[in-house]
mmCIF file of C-alpha atoms and ligand atoms in Angstrom:
data_model
loop_
_atom_site.group_PDB
_atom_site.id
_atom_site.type_symbol
_atom_site.label_atom_id
_atom_site.label_comp_id
_atom_site.label_asym_id
_atom_site.label_seq_id
_atom_site.Cartn_x
_atom_site.Cartn_y
_atom_site.Cartn_z
ATOM 1 C CA MET A 1 6.490 9.668 -26.890
ATOM 2 C CA THR A 2 5.987 12.922 -28.625
ATOM 3 C CA PRO A 3 9.116 14.933 -28.087
ATOM 4 C CA ASN A 4 6.988 18.008 -27.589
ATOM 5 C CA ASP A 5 7.375 19.098 -24.074
ATOM 6 C CA PHE A 6 10.480 17.452 -22.890
ATOM 7 C CA THR A 7 13.047 16.720 -24.996
ATOM 8 C CA THR A 8 16.452 16.009 -24.614
ATOM 9 C CA ASP A 9 17.825 13.382 -26.832
ATOM 10 C CA ASP A 10 18.680 11.582 -23.650
ATOM 11 C CA ASP A 11 14.997 11.190 -22.864
ATOM 12 C CA LEU A 12 14.335 9.673 -26.252
ATOM 13 C CA ARG A 13 17.465 7.649 -26.870
ATOM 14 C CA ASP A 14 16.562 4.758 -24.615
ATOM 15 C CA TYR A 15 13.338 4.152 -26.524
ATOM 16 C CA ARG A 16 15.184 3.627 -29.779
ATOM 17 C CA ALA A 17 16.461 0.058 -30.121
ATOM 18 C CA CYS A 18 14.928 -0.420 -26.682
ATOM 19 C CA ARG A 19 17.015 -2.314 -24.159
ATOM 20 C CA LEU A 20 15.463 -0.833 -21.056
ATOM 21 C CA CYS A 21 14.848 -4.201 -19.417
ATOM 22 C CA PRO A 22 16.258 -7.730 -19.493
ATOM 23 C CA ARG A 23 14.104 -8.618 -22.523
ATOM 24 C CA ARG A 24 16.369 -6.391 -24.651
ATOM 25 C CA CYS A 25 13.868 -6.420 -27.519
ATOM 26 C CA GLY A 26 15.771 -3.890 -29.611
ATOM 27 C CA VAL A 27 12.595 -2.382 -31.130
ATOM 28 C CA ASP A 28 12.299 1.303 -31.947
ATOM 29 C CA ARG A 29 9.469 2.355 -29.653
ATOM 30 C CA THR A 30 9.625 5.940 -30.900
ATOM 31 C CA ALA A 31 8.492 4.577 -34.283
ATOM 32 C CA GLY A 32 5.642 2.630 -32.688
ATOM 33 C CA GLY A 33 7.600 -0.596 -32.198
ATOM 34 C CA ILE A 34 6.230 -2.874 -29.497
ATOM 35 C CA GLY A 35 8.304 -5.276 -27.448
ATOM 36 C CA VAL A 36 7.416 -7.761 -24.721
ATOM 37 C CA CYS A 37 6.101 -4.978 -22.458
ATOM 38 C CA GLY A 38 3.462 -4.253 -25.085
ATOM 39 C CA GLU A 39 3.943 -0.478 -25.090
ATOM 40 C CA SER A 40 5.411 1.915 -27.625
ATOM 41 C CA ALA A 41 7.105 5.127 -26.505
ATOM 42 C CA GLU A 42 3.696 6.718 -26.056
ATOM 43 C CA LEU A 43 3.316 7.119 -22.306
ATOM 44 C CA ARG A 44 0.206 5.299 -21.123
ATOM 45 C CA ILE A 45 -1.073 5.435 -17.567
ATOM 46 C CA ALA A 46 -3.852 3.262 -16.152
ATOM 47 C CA HIS A 47 -4.533 5.054 -12.913
ATOM 48 C CA ALA A 48 -3.148 7.528 -10.388
ATOM 49 C CA CYS A 49 -4.486 7.814 -6.837
ATOM 50 C CA PRO A 50 -3.549 7.972 -3.179
ATOM 51 C CA HIS A 51 -3.191 4.260 -2.376
ATOM 52 C CA PHE A 52 -3.767 2.932 1.128
ATOM 53 C CA GLY A 53 -2.991 -0.743 0.481
ATOM 54 C CA GLU A 54 0.811 -0.628 0.554
ATOM 55 C CA GLU A 55 2.838 -1.479 3.651
ATOM 56 C CA PRO A 56 2.200 0.954 6.557
ATOM 57 C CA PRO A 57 5.495 2.893 6.204
ATOM 58 C CA ILE A 58 4.661 3.435 2.517
ATOM 59 C CA SER A 59 0.922 4.199 2.721
ATOM 60 C CA GLY A 60 0.871 5.843 6.165
ATOM 61 C CA THR A 61 -2.287 7.771 6.918
ATOM 62 C CA ARG A 62 -2.449 9.977 3.838
ATOM 63 C CA GLY A 63 -1.740 7.324 1.229
ATOM 64 C CA SER A 64 1.008 6.621 -1.253
ATOM 65 C CA GLY A 65 0.669 8.669 -4.447
ATOM 66 C CA THR A 66 0.556 5.757 -6.829
ATOM 67 C CA VAL A 67 0.880 5.864 -10.597
ATOM 68 C CA PHE A 68 0.077 2.628 -12.413
ATOM 69 C CA PHE A 69 1.709 2.419 -15.825
ATOM 70 C CA CYS A 70 0.229 0.297 -18.607
ATOM 71 C CA GLY A 71 2.185 -2.756 -19.771
ATOM 72 C CA CYS A 72 4.830 -4.888 -18.068
ATOM 73 C CA SER A 73 7.980 -6.484 -19.360
ATOM 74 C CA CYS A 74 7.296 -9.693 -17.428
ATOM 75 C CA GLY A 75 3.905 -10.755 -18.758
ATOM 76 C CA CYS A 76 3.186 -13.365 -16.070
ATOM 77 C CA PHE A 77 0.194 -15.365 -17.238
ATOM 78 C CA PHE A 78 -1.371 -15.201 -13.749
ATOM 79 C CA CYS A 79 -0.938 -11.438 -13.420
ATOM 80 C CA GLN A 80 -3.215 -9.940 -10.798
ATOM 81 C CA ASN A 81 -3.060 -6.602 -12.650
ATOM 82 C CA ALA A 82 -3.875 -8.157 -16.026
ATOM 83 C CA GLN A 83 -6.311 -5.377 -16.890
ATOM 84 C CA ILE A 84 -3.418 -2.977 -17.193
ATOM 85 C CA SER A 85 -0.335 -5.166 -17.664
ATOM 86 C CA ARG A 86 -1.667 -7.489 -20.351
ATOM 87 C CA GLN A 87 -4.851 -5.874 -21.634
ATOM 88 C CA HIS A 88 -3.247 -2.427 -21.551
ATOM 89 C CA ALA A 89 -6.299 -0.531 -20.279
ATOM 90 C CA GLY A 90 -5.254 3.058 -19.769
ATOM 91 C CA THR A 91 -4.898 6.500 -21.251
ATOM 92 C CA ALA A 92 -2.147 8.103 -23.303
ATOM 93 C CA ARG A 93 -0.577 11.031 -21.462
ATOM 94 C CA THR A 94 1.864 13.665 -22.555
ATOM 95 C CA PRO A 95 4.873 14.194 -20.327
ATOM 96 C CA ALA A 96 3.297 17.454 -19.132
ATOM 97 C CA GLU A 97 0.096 15.637 -18.177
ATOM 98 C CA PHE A 98 2.123 13.013 -16.334
ATOM 99 C CA GLU A 99 3.907 15.732 -14.399
ATOM 100 C CA ARG A 100 0.564 17.348 -13.584
ATOM 101 C CA LEU A 101 -0.789 14.021 -12.276
ATOM 102 C CA CYS A 102 2.221 13.792 -9.960
ATOM 103 C CA ARG A 103 1.823 17.374 -8.766
ATOM 104 C CA ASP A 104 -1.886 16.788 -8.127
ATOM 105 C CA LEU A 105 -1.086 13.736 -5.992
ATOM 106 C CA LEU A 106 1.513 15.662 -4.025
ATOM 107 C CA GLY A 107 -1.005 18.457 -3.599
ATOM 108 C CA ARG A 108 -3.361 15.955 -1.967
ATOM 109 C CA GLY A 109 -0.787 15.386 0.779
ATOM 110 C CA VAL A 110 0.410 11.866 -0.089
ATOM 111 C CA HIS A 111 3.560 10.688 1.687
ATOM 112 C CA ASN A 112 5.449 9.758 -1.468
ATOM 113 C CA LEU A 113 5.096 9.098 -5.184
ATOM 114 C CA ASN A 114 4.937 5.416 -6.010
ATOM 115 C CA PHE A 115 5.567 4.302 -9.596
ATOM 116 C CA VAL A 116 4.284 0.805 -10.410
ATOM 117 C CA THR A 117 6.040 -1.289 -13.091
ATOM 118 C CA PRO A 118 8.040 1.725 -14.216
ATOM 119 C CA ASP A 119 11.097 0.228 -15.936
ATOM 120 C CA HIS A 120 9.720 0.299 -19.472
ATOM 121 C CA TYR A 121 8.838 3.990 -19.065
ATOM 122 C CA TRP A 122 12.047 4.961 -17.346
ATOM 123 C CA PRO A 123 12.944 7.871 -19.695
ATOM 124 C CA HIS A 124 9.597 9.575 -18.990
ATOM 125 C CA LEU A 125 9.851 8.871 -15.292
ATOM 126 C CA ARG A 126 13.424 10.101 -14.963
ATOM 127 C CA ALA A 127 12.601 13.369 -16.709
ATOM 128 C CA VAL A 128 9.487 14.081 -14.609
ATOM 129 C CA CYS A 129 11.168 13.167 -11.325
ATOM 130 C CA ARG A 130 14.074 15.482 -12.111
ATOM 131 C CA ARG A 131 11.629 18.287 -12.824
ATOM 132 C CA LEU A 132 9.753 17.670 -9.580
ATOM 133 C CA ARG A 133 12.981 17.712 -7.589
ATOM 134 C CA ALA A 134 14.106 20.875 -9.341
ATOM 135 C CA ALA A 135 10.795 22.418 -8.317
ATOM 136 C CA GLY A 136 11.571 21.638 -4.669
ATOM 137 C CA HIS A 137 9.495 18.514 -3.989
ATOM 138 C CA THR A 138 11.266 16.429 -1.359
ATOM 139 C CA GLU A 139 8.822 13.540 -0.884
ATOM 140 C CA PRO A 140 10.375 10.098 -1.473
ATOM 141 C CA PHE A 141 10.005 8.556 -4.922
ATOM 142 C CA VAL A 142 9.258 4.830 -4.898
ATOM 143 C CA PHE A 143 10.297 2.387 -7.646
ATOM 144 C CA ASN A 144 7.713 -0.400 -7.330
ATOM 145 C CA SER A 145 8.762 -3.172 -9.659
ATOM 146 C CA SER A 146 8.779 -6.813 -10.708
ATOM 147 C CA GLY A 147 12.366 -7.505 -9.656
ATOM 148 C CA TYR A 148 13.119 -8.420 -13.274
ATOM 149 C CA GLU A 149 15.396 -5.439 -13.832
ATOM 150 C CA LEU A 150 18.803 -4.873 -15.297
ATOM 151 C CA ALA A 151 21.283 -4.504 -12.448
ATOM 152 C CA GLU A 152 23.369 -2.117 -14.495
ATOM 153 C CA ARG A 153 20.443 0.334 -14.628
ATOM 154 C CA VAL A 154 19.882 0.451 -10.876
ATOM 155 C CA ALA A 155 22.498 3.106 -10.130
ATOM 156 C CA GLY A 156 20.738 5.341 -12.654
ATOM 157 C CA TYR A 157 17.371 4.628 -11.045
ATOM 158 C CA ALA A 158 18.828 5.464 -7.631
ATOM 159 C CA GLU A 159 19.877 8.923 -8.833
ATOM 160 C CA VAL A 160 16.203 9.900 -8.645
ATOM 161 C CA MET A 161 14.485 7.105 -6.695
ATOM 162 C CA ASP A 162 14.642 6.778 -2.911
ATOM 163 C CA VAL A 163 12.736 3.600 -2.120
ATOM 164 C CA PHE A 164 12.751 0.319 -4.042
ATOM 165 C CA LEU A 165 9.927 -2.217 -3.689
ATOM 166 C CA PRO A 166 11.051 -5.089 -5.913
ATOM 167 C CA ASP A 167 9.173 -8.355 -6.117
ATOM 168 C CA PHE A 168 11.214 -11.523 -5.804
ATOM 169 C CA LYS A 169 8.901 -14.016 -7.442
ATOM 170 C CA PHE A 170 10.972 -17.027 -8.394
ATOM 171 C CA ALA A 171 14.022 -18.915 -7.255
ATOM 172 C CA ASP A 172 13.139 -21.766 -9.601
ATOM 173 C CA PRO A 173 14.213 -21.031 -13.197
ATOM 174 C CA GLU A 174 11.906 -23.682 -14.608
ATOM 175 C CA LEU A 175 8.896 -22.140 -12.876
ATOM 176 C CA ALA A 176 9.948 -18.687 -14.085
ATOM 177 C CA ALA A 177 10.167 -20.068 -17.612
ATOM 178 C CA ARG A 178 6.674 -21.497 -17.290
ATOM 179 C CA CYS A 179 5.101 -18.354 -15.819
ATOM 180 C CA LEU A 180 6.784 -15.559 -17.760
ATOM 181 C CA ASN A 181 9.134 -17.169 -20.223
ATOM 182 C CA ALA A 182 12.177 -15.927 -18.323
ATOM 183 C CA PRO A 183 14.328 -18.707 -16.877
ATOM 184 C CA ASP A 184 16.865 -16.001 -16.058
ATOM 185 C CA TYR A 185 14.438 -14.351 -13.595
ATOM 186 C CA PRO A 186 16.133 -15.674 -10.392
ATOM 187 C CA ALA A 187 19.658 -14.640 -11.365
ATOM 188 C CA THR A 188 18.506 -11.351 -12.893
ATOM 189 C CA ALA A 189 16.350 -10.382 -9.908
ATOM 190 C CA LEU A 190 19.071 -11.321 -7.447
ATOM 191 C CA ALA A 191 21.590 -9.106 -9.234
ATOM 192 C CA ALA A 192 19.044 -6.264 -9.377
ATOM 193 C CA VAL A 193 18.125 -6.461 -5.691
ATOM 194 C CA ARG A 194 21.820 -6.650 -4.804
ATOM 195 C CA ALA A 195 22.383 -3.429 -6.752
ATOM 196 C CA MET A 196 19.355 -1.776 -5.087
ATOM 197 C CA VAL A 197 20.590 -2.658 -1.600
ATOM 198 C CA ALA A 198 24.065 -1.421 -2.498
ATOM 199 C CA ALA A 199 22.577 1.866 -3.715
ATOM 200 C CA VAL A 200 20.085 2.694 -0.946
ATOM 201 C CA GLY A 201 20.365 0.071 1.824
ATOM 202 C CA PHE A 202 17.435 -1.509 3.650
ATOM 203 C CA LEU A 203 14.154 0.346 4.120
ATOM 204 C CA ALA A 204 14.606 3.095 6.719
ATOM 205 C CA PRO A 205 13.570 4.365 9.066
ATOM 206 C CA TRP A 206 11.965 1.072 10.013
ATOM 207 C CA ASP A 207 8.635 1.662 11.706
ATOM 208 C CA GLU A 208 6.236 -1.148 11.006
ATOM 209 C CA THR A 209 3.283 0.816 12.379
ATOM 210 C CA GLY A 210 3.573 3.484 9.731
ATOM 211 C CA ALA A 211 3.844 6.231 12.359
ATOM 212 C CA GLU A 212 7.172 7.107 10.780
ATOM 213 C CA MET A 213 7.295 6.936 7.023
ATOM 214 C CA ALA A 214 10.049 5.207 5.031
ATOM 215 C CA ARG A 215 12.416 7.687 3.389
ATOM 216 C CA ARG A 216 14.872 5.384 1.674
ATOM 217 C CA GLY A 217 15.875 1.792 1.082
ATOM 218 C CA VAL A 218 14.701 -1.591 -0.160
ATOM 219 C CA LEU A 219 11.745 -3.750 0.869
ATOM 220 C CA VAL A 220 11.449 -7.046 -1.026
ATOM 221 C CA ARG A 221 8.032 -8.529 -1.732
ATOM 222 C CA HIS A 222 7.228 -12.150 -2.355
ATOM 223 C CA LEU A 223 3.852 -13.402 -3.544
ATOM 224 C CA VAL A 224 3.183 -16.999 -2.511
ATOM 225 C CA LEU A 225 1.761 -18.918 -5.470
ATOM 226 C CA PRO A 226 -0.608 -21.911 -5.235
ATOM 227 C CA GLY A 227 1.167 -25.240 -5.236
ATOM 228 C CA GLN A 228 4.597 -23.578 -5.314
ATOM 229 C CA VAL A 229 5.692 -23.689 -1.683
ATOM 230 C CA GLU A 230 9.112 -25.086 -2.599
ATOM 231 C CA ASN A 231 9.741 -22.075 -4.805
ATOM 232 C CA SER A 232 8.764 -19.727 -1.963
ATOM 233 C CA LEU A 233 11.013 -21.529 0.515
ATOM 234 C CA ALA A 234 13.874 -21.347 -1.958
ATOM 235 C CA VAL A 235 13.264 -17.607 -2.411
ATOM 236 C CA LEU A 236 13.489 -17.047 1.352
ATOM 237 C CA ARG A 237 16.650 -19.137 1.661
ATOM 238 C CA LEU A 238 18.236 -17.303 -1.230
ATOM 239 C CA LEU A 239 17.380 -13.882 0.206
ATOM 240 C CA HIS A 240 18.605 -14.920 3.637
ATOM 241 C CA ARG A 241 21.883 -16.235 2.263
ATOM 242 C CA GLU A 242 22.458 -13.078 0.280
ATOM 243 C CA PHE A 243 21.164 -10.316 2.582
ATOM 244 C CA GLY A 244 20.703 -11.854 6.046
ATOM 245 C CA PRO A 245 17.734 -11.623 8.403
ATOM 246 C CA GLU A 246 17.649 -7.812 8.558
ATOM 247 C CA LEU A 247 16.230 -7.622 5.048
ATOM 248 C CA PRO A 248 12.735 -6.064 5.151
ATOM 249 C CA LEU A 249 10.208 -8.409 3.561
ATOM 250 C CA ALA A 250 6.545 -8.567 2.636
ATOM 251 C CA VAL A 251 5.209 -12.110 2.279
ATOM 252 C CA MET A 252 1.927 -11.929 0.440
ATOM 253 C CA SER A 253 -0.983 -14.357 0.308
ATOM 254 C CA GLN A 254 -3.173 -12.285 -1.970
ATOM 255 C CA TYR A 255 -2.916 -14.455 -5.084
ATOM 256 C CA ARG A 256 -6.260 -14.981 -6.783
ATOM 257 C CA PRO A 257 -6.795 -17.040 -9.943
ATOM 258 C CA MET A 258 -7.432 -14.848 -12.957
ATOM 259 C CA PRO A 259 -9.387 -15.928 -16.063
ATOM 260 C CA ALA A 260 -6.095 -16.800 -17.812
ATOM 261 C CA CYS A 261 -5.430 -19.400 -15.093
ATOM 262 C CA ALA A 262 -8.459 -21.516 -15.987
ATOM 263 C CA GLY A 263 -7.329 -25.009 -16.923
ATOM 264 C CA ARG A 264 -3.794 -24.404 -15.591
ATOM 265 C CA PRO A 265 -3.772 -26.140 -12.192
ATOM 266 C CA PRO A 266 -2.679 -25.370 -9.539
ATOM 267 C CA PHE A 267 -2.790 -21.728 -10.631
ATOM 268 C CA ASP A 268 -6.568 -21.972 -10.931
ATOM 269 C CA ARG A 269 -7.055 -21.843 -7.178
ATOM 270 C CA ALA A 270 -6.133 -19.558 -4.267
ATOM 271 C CA VAL A 271 -3.207 -20.211 -1.931
ATOM 272 C CA ARG A 272 -4.079 -22.600 0.897
ATOM 273 C CA ALA A 273 -3.642 -21.608 4.531
ATOM 274 C CA ALA A 274 -1.120 -24.427 5.055
ATOM 275 C CA GLU A 275 0.962 -23.244 2.098
ATOM 276 C CA TYR A 276 1.107 -19.676 3.343
ATOM 277 C CA ALA A 277 1.830 -20.843 6.904
ATOM 278 C CA ALA A 278 4.768 -22.971 5.705
ATOM 279 C CA VAL A 279 6.351 -19.926 4.071
ATOM 280 C CA CYS A 280 5.739 -17.703 7.113
ATOM 281 C CA ASP A 281 7.191 -20.397 9.377
ATOM 282 C CA LEU A 282 10.409 -20.513 7.389
ATOM 283 C CA ALA A 283 10.679 -16.710 7.471
ATOM 284 C CA GLU A 284 10.520 -16.940 11.244
ATOM 285 C CA ASP A 285 12.953 -19.860 11.446
ATOM 286 C CA LEU A 286 15.462 -17.964 9.343
ATOM 287 C CA GLY A 287 15.214 -15.015 11.717
ATOM 288 C CA PHE A 288 13.654 -12.467 9.379
ATOM 289 C CA HIS A 289 12.063 -9.985 11.757
ATOM 290 C CA ARG A 290 11.096 -7.046 9.593
ATOM 291 C CA VAL A 291 8.220 -8.774 7.881
ATOM 292 C CA PHE A 292 4.800 -7.750 6.646
ATOM 293 C CA LEU A 293 2.150 -10.430 6.349
ATOM 294 C CA GLN A 294 -1.368 -10.622 5.009
ATOM 295 C CA GLN A 295 -4.403 -12.404 6.346
ATOM 296 C CA LEU A 296 -5.689 -15.073 4.001
ATOM 297 C CA ASP A 297 -9.230 -13.963 4.662
ATOM 298 C CA ASP A 298 -8.427 -10.567 3.212
ATOM 299 C CA ASP A 299 -9.706 -12.281 0.134
ATOM 300 C CA GLU A 300 -10.602 -10.100 -2.809
ATOM 301 C CA ALA A 301 -9.564 -6.940 -0.961
ATOM 302 C CA PHE A 302 -6.187 -6.972 -2.718
ATOM 303 C CA LEU A 303 -7.441 -7.796 -6.176
ATOM 304 C CA PRO A 304 -7.359 -4.541 -8.113
ATOM 305 C CA ASP A 305 -10.211 -3.470 -10.313
ATOM 306 C CA PHE A 306 -9.108 -0.630 -12.532
ATOM 307 C CA THR A 307 -12.699 -0.044 -13.615
ATOM 308 C CA ARG A 308 -13.663 0.827 -10.010
ATOM 309 C CA PRO A 309 -13.849 4.590 -9.448
ATOM 310 C CA GLY A 310 -11.277 5.950 -6.971
ATOM 311 C CA GLU A 311 -8.896 3.400 -5.420
ATOM 312 C CA PRO A 312 -8.661 0.154 -7.392
ATOM 313 C CA PHE A 313 -7.598 -1.716 -4.226
ATOM 314 C CA ALA A 314 -9.421 -2.133 -0.934
ATOM 315 C CA GLY A 315 -6.907 -4.082 1.220
ATOM 316 C CA ASN A 316 -4.098 -3.157 3.567
ATOM 317 C CA LEU A 317 -0.931 -4.960 4.664
ATOM 318 C CA ARG A 318 -0.426 -5.832 8.301
ATOM 319 C CA ALA A 319 2.927 -5.706 10.016
ATOM 320 C CA SER A 320 4.161 -8.661 11.957
ATOM 321 C CA PRO A 321 7.559 -8.547 13.611
ATOM 322 C CA ASN A 322 7.142 -12.228 14.494
ATOM 323 C CA PRO A 323 5.755 -14.093 11.502
HETATM 324 S S1 SF4 B 1 11.105 -2.135 -22.118
HETATM 325 FE FE1 SF4 B 1 9.704 -3.258 -23.456
HETATM 326 S S2 SF4 B 1 10.523 -3.006 -25.531
HETATM 327 FE FE2 SF4 B 1 12.119 -2.379 -24.104
HETATM 328 S S3 SF4 B 1 13.383 -4.175 -23.827
HETATM 329 FE FE3 SF4 B 1 11.866 -4.209 -22.182
HETATM 330 S S4 SF4 B 1 10.123 -5.394 -22.958
HETATM 331 FE FE4 SF4 B 1 11.429 -4.855 -24.694
HETATM 332 S S1 SF4 B 2 5.525 -8.681 -12.925
HETATM 333 FE FE1 SF4 B 2 3.676 -8.194 -11.798
HETATM 334 S S2 SF4 B 2 2.606 -6.693 -13.067
HETATM 335 FE FE2 SF4 B 2 4.112 -7.679 -14.361
HETATM 336 S S3 SF4 B 2 3.001 -9.338 -15.382
HETATM 337 FE FE3 SF4 B 2 4.016 -10.216 -13.562
HETATM 338 S S4 SF4 B 2 2.501 -10.103 -11.950
HETATM 339 FE FE4 SF4 B 2 1.822 -8.709 -13.596
#
């Protein structure tokens, strides 16, 4: 980050001896140091667009103003966004350019601003969101994240963020160790989601059709992985035990094997219909009733291509009150 156009020490401090996420790398990103997320303190953005593939109360009819940051502190080997999270395709932006991107999206009438994998760029994001609020923008700000966040940072996030869309990928520490070298993922994500729910509650207002847009709250997403049904069932049981059946959920079938999955069965195939059905069945049995599902035949529609002009995604989530 060049401390040119914003510039409180506060904005910079968190990048020095960086401990912004549970990796706690301790590198000085302002001096070009690179931690697990793969990004220095230079703000790098892969794409910004109105996105129509989020859940209906997030995308609505005019789209969610989505900003995709480069890098990710998780580094899942199967990452569906590998072009930007692991290969770091994107463009360096000054804070002023980032703010302009956000203003341009808002000017296009999007329902909200949606920041994807934002935790490692939190100082930039906090500063720009504060400036947008000070300028009178009232649209919800969405923190769209991996779930692998520090619970103690959530209250700070919630000072400027309205909606949280955390993933909850793993209940199985061994699987989390295998996929992203983070056996602490389940405990860390649970503490983070707990803190998010405490800060902003469940997603509200709840209108699965998208006629009324979400203004505040938490929606948890779970991506079903091939050959990992037991992990998915354990995730649902854990979420049910902790938050009860009112918790808004998105259960996603969109996994597609990426080149890095070659030779790593069962990650080298798509999710089978029976696997996805088993997870949806348990969601129903547990009484979750605010649930978004996907159709397996949506196929490649959800696989982003950040080289495609315009929207990198083509798919859309479908609401199902009765999974
Ligand atoms: S944000 Fe990046 S550098 Fe900082 S602790 Fe997390 S992975 Fe490490
Ligand atoms: S958390 Fe999401 S974006 Fe990050 S590496 Fe894993 S799958 Fe990719």
